[in-house]
PDB file of C-alpha atoms in Angstrom:
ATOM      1  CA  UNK A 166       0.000   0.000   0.000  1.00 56.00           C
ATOM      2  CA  UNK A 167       1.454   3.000  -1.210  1.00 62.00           C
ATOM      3  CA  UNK A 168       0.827   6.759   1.119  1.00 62.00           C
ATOM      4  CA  UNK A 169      -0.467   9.517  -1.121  1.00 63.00           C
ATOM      5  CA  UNK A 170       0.837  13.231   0.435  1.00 63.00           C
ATOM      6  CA  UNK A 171      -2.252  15.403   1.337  1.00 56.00           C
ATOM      7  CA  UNK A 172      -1.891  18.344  -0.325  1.00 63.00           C
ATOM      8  CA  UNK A 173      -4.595  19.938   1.953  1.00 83.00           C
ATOM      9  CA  UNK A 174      -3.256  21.326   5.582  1.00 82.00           C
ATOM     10  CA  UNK A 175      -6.454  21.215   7.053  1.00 86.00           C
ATOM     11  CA  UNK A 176      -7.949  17.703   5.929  1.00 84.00           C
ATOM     12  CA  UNK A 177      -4.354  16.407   6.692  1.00 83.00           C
ATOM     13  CA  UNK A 178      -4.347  17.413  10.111  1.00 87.00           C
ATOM     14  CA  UNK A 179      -7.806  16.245  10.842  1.00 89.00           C
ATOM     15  CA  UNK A 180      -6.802  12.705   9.385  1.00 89.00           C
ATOM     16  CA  UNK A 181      -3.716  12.570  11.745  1.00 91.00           C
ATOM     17  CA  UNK A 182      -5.787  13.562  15.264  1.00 93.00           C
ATOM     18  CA  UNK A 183      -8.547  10.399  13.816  1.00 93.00           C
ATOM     19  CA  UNK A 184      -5.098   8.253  13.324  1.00 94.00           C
ATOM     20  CA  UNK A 185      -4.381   9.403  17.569  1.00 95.00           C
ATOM     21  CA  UNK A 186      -7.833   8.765  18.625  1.00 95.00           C
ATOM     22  CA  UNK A 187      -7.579   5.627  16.799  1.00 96.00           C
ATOM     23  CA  UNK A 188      -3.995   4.800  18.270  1.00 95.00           C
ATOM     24  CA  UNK A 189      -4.915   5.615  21.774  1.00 96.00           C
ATOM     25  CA  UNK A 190      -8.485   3.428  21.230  1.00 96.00           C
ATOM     26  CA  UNK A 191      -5.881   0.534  20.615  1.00 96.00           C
ATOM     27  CA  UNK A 192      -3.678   1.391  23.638  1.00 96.00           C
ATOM     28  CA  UNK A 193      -6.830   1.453  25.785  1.00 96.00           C
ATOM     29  CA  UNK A 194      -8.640  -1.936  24.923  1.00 96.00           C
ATOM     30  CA  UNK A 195      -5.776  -4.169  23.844  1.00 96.00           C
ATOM     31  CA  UNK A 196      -2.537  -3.257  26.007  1.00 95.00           C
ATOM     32  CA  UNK A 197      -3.313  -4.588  29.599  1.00 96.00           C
ATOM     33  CA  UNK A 198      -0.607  -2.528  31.140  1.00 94.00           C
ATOM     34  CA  UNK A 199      -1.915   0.502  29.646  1.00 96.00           C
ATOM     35  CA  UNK A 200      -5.461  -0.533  31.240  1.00 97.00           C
ATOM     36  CA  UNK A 201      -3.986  -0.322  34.513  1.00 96.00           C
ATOM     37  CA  UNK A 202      -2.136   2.658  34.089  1.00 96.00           C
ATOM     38  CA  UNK A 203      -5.344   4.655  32.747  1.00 97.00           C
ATOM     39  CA  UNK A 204      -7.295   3.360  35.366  1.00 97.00           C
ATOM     40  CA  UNK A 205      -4.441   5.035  38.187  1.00 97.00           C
ATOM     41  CA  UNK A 206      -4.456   7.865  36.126  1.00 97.00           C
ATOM     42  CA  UNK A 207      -8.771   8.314  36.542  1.00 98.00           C
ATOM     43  CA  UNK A 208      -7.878   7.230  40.390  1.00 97.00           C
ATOM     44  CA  UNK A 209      -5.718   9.838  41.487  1.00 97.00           C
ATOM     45  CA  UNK A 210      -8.114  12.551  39.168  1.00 98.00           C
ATOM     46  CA  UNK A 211     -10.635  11.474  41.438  1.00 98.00           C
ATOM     47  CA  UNK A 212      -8.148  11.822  44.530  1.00 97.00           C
ATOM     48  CA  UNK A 213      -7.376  15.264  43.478  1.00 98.00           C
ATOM     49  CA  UNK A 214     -11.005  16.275  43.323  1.00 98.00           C
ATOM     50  CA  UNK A 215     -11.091  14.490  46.985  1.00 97.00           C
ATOM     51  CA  UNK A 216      -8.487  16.178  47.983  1.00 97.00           C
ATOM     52  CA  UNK A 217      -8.763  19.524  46.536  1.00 97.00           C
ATOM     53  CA  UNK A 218      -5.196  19.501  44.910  1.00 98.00           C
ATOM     54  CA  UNK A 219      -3.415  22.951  44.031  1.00 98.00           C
ATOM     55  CA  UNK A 220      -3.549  24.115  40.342  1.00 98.00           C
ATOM     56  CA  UNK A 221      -0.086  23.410  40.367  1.00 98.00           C
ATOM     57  CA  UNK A 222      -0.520  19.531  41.930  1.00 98.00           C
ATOM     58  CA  UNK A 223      -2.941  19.369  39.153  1.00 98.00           C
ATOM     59  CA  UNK A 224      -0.462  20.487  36.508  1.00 98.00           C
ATOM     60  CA  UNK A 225       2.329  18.267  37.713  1.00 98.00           C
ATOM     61  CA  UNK A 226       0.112  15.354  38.317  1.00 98.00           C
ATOM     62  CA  UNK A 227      -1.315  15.631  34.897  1.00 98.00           C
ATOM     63  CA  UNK A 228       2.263  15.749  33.451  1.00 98.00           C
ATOM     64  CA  UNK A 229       2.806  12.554  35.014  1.00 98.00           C
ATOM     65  CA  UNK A 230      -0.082  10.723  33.811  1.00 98.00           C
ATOM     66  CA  UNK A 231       0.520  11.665  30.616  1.00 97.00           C
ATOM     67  CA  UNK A 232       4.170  10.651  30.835  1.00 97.00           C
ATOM     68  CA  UNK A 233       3.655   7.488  31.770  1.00 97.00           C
ATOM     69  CA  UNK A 234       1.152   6.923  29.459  1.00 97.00           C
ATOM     70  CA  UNK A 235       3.107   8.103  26.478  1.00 97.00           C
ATOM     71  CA  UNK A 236       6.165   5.976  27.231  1.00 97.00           C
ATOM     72  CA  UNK A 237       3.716   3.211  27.776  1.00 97.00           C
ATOM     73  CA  UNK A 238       2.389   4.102  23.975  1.00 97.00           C
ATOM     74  CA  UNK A 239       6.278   4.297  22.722  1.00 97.00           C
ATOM     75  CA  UNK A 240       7.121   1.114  24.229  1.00 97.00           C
ATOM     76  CA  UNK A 241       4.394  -1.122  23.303  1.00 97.00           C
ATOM     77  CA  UNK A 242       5.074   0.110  19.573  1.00 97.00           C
ATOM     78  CA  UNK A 243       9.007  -0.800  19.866  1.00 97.00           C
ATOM     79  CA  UNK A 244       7.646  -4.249  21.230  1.00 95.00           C
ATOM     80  CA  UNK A 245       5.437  -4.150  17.892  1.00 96.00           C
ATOM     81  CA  UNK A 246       7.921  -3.624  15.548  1.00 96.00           C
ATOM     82  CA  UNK A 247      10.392  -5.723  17.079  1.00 95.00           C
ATOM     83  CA  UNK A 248       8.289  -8.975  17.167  1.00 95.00           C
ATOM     84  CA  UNK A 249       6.874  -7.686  13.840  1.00 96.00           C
ATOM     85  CA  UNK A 250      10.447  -8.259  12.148  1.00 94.00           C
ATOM     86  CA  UNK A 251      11.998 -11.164  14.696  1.00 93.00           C
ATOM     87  CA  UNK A 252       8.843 -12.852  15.814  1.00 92.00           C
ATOM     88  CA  UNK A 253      11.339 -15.757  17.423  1.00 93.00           C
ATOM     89  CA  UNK A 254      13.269 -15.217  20.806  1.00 92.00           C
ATOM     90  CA  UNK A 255      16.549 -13.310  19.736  1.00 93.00           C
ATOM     91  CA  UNK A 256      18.714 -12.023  22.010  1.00 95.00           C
ATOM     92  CA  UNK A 257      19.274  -8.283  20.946  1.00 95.00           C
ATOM     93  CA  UNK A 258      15.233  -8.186  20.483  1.00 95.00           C
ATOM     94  CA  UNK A 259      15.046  -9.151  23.763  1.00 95.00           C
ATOM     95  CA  UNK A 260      17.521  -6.449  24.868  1.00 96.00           C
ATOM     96  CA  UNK A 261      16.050  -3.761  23.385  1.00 96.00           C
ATOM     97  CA  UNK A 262      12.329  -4.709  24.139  1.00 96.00           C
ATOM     98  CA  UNK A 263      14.020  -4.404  27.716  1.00 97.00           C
ATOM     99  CA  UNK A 264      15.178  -1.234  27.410  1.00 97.00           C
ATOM    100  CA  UNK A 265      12.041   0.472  26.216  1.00 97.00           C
ATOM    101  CA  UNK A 266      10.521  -1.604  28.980  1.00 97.00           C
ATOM    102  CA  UNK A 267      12.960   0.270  31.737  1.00 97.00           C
ATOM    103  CA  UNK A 268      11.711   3.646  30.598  1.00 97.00           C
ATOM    104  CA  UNK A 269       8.464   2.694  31.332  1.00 97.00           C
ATOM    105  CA  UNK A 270       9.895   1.812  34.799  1.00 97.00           C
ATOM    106  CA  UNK A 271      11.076   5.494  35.042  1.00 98.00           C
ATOM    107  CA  UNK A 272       8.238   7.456  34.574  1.00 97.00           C
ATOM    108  CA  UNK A 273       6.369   4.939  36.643  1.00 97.00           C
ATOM    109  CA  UNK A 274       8.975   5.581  39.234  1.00 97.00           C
ATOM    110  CA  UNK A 275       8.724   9.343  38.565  1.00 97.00           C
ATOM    111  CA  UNK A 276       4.789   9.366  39.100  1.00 97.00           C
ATOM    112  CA  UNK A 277       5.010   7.255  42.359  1.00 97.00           C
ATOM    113  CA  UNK A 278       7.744  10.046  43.833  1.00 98.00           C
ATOM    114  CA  UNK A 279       5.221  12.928  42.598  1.00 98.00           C
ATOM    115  CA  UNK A 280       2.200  11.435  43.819  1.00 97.00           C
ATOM    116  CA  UNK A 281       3.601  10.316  47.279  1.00 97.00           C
ATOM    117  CA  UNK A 282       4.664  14.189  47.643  1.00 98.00           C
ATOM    118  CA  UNK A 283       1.034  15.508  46.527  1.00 98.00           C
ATOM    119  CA  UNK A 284      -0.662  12.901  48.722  1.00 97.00           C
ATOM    120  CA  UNK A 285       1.107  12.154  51.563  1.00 97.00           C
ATOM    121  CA  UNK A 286       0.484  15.355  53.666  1.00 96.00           C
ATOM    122  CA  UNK A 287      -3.336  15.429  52.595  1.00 94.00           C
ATOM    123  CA  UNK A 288      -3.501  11.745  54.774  1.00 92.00           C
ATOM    124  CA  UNK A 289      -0.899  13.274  57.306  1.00 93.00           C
ATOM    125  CA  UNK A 290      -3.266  16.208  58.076  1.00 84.00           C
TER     126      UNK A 290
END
């Protein structure tokens, strides 16, 4: 299948945010770890309302949703491709697939440190 260029900016555009919608659809209801990771995400929105977070809790904490979320995105797509073109065990697959996986594990870790330091006083007090 060959991509024809869209020569309109506007009908371009609008085709690339349905291609999103349709990405993040995929994310959402095929990828279990993305599941769980939206469903923390609508947790601590909920938490925030609870809690009556600061604008700039919300700000941060909505950075780190989306962080985590994205990487989550970017490394089930590396996963993709790479058992796409070596669907066998191979050793290099395996270390890369790893290494997408342990960025992941940073924003996760990222999100944890950020939310303990937005939550933890609101259950001190």
């Amino acid at each position: 299948m060959e991509f024809q260029k869209d020569s309109s900016f506007i009908k371009g555009r609008l085709k690339s945010v349905v291609y999103a919608f349709k990405g993040a659809y995929k994310l959402l209801s095929t990828e279990h770890s993305v599941m769980i990771q939206f469903s923390l995400g609508i947790l601590v929105t909920v938490a925030g309302f609870y809690f009556d977070i600061s604008k700039n809790e919300w700000l941060i904490q909505t950075l780190c949703i989306g962080l985590v979320l994205s990487i989550e995105g970017l490394n089930t797509a590396v996963e993709k491709v790479a058992d796409f073109v070596h669907p066998d065990y191979h050793k290099k697959i395996g270390f890369i697939k790893d290494i997408a996986a342990g960025a992941v594990f940073f924003a996760a870790l990222t999100t944890i440190a950020v939310g303990m330091i937005i939550y933890v006083p609101y259950f001190i007090n």
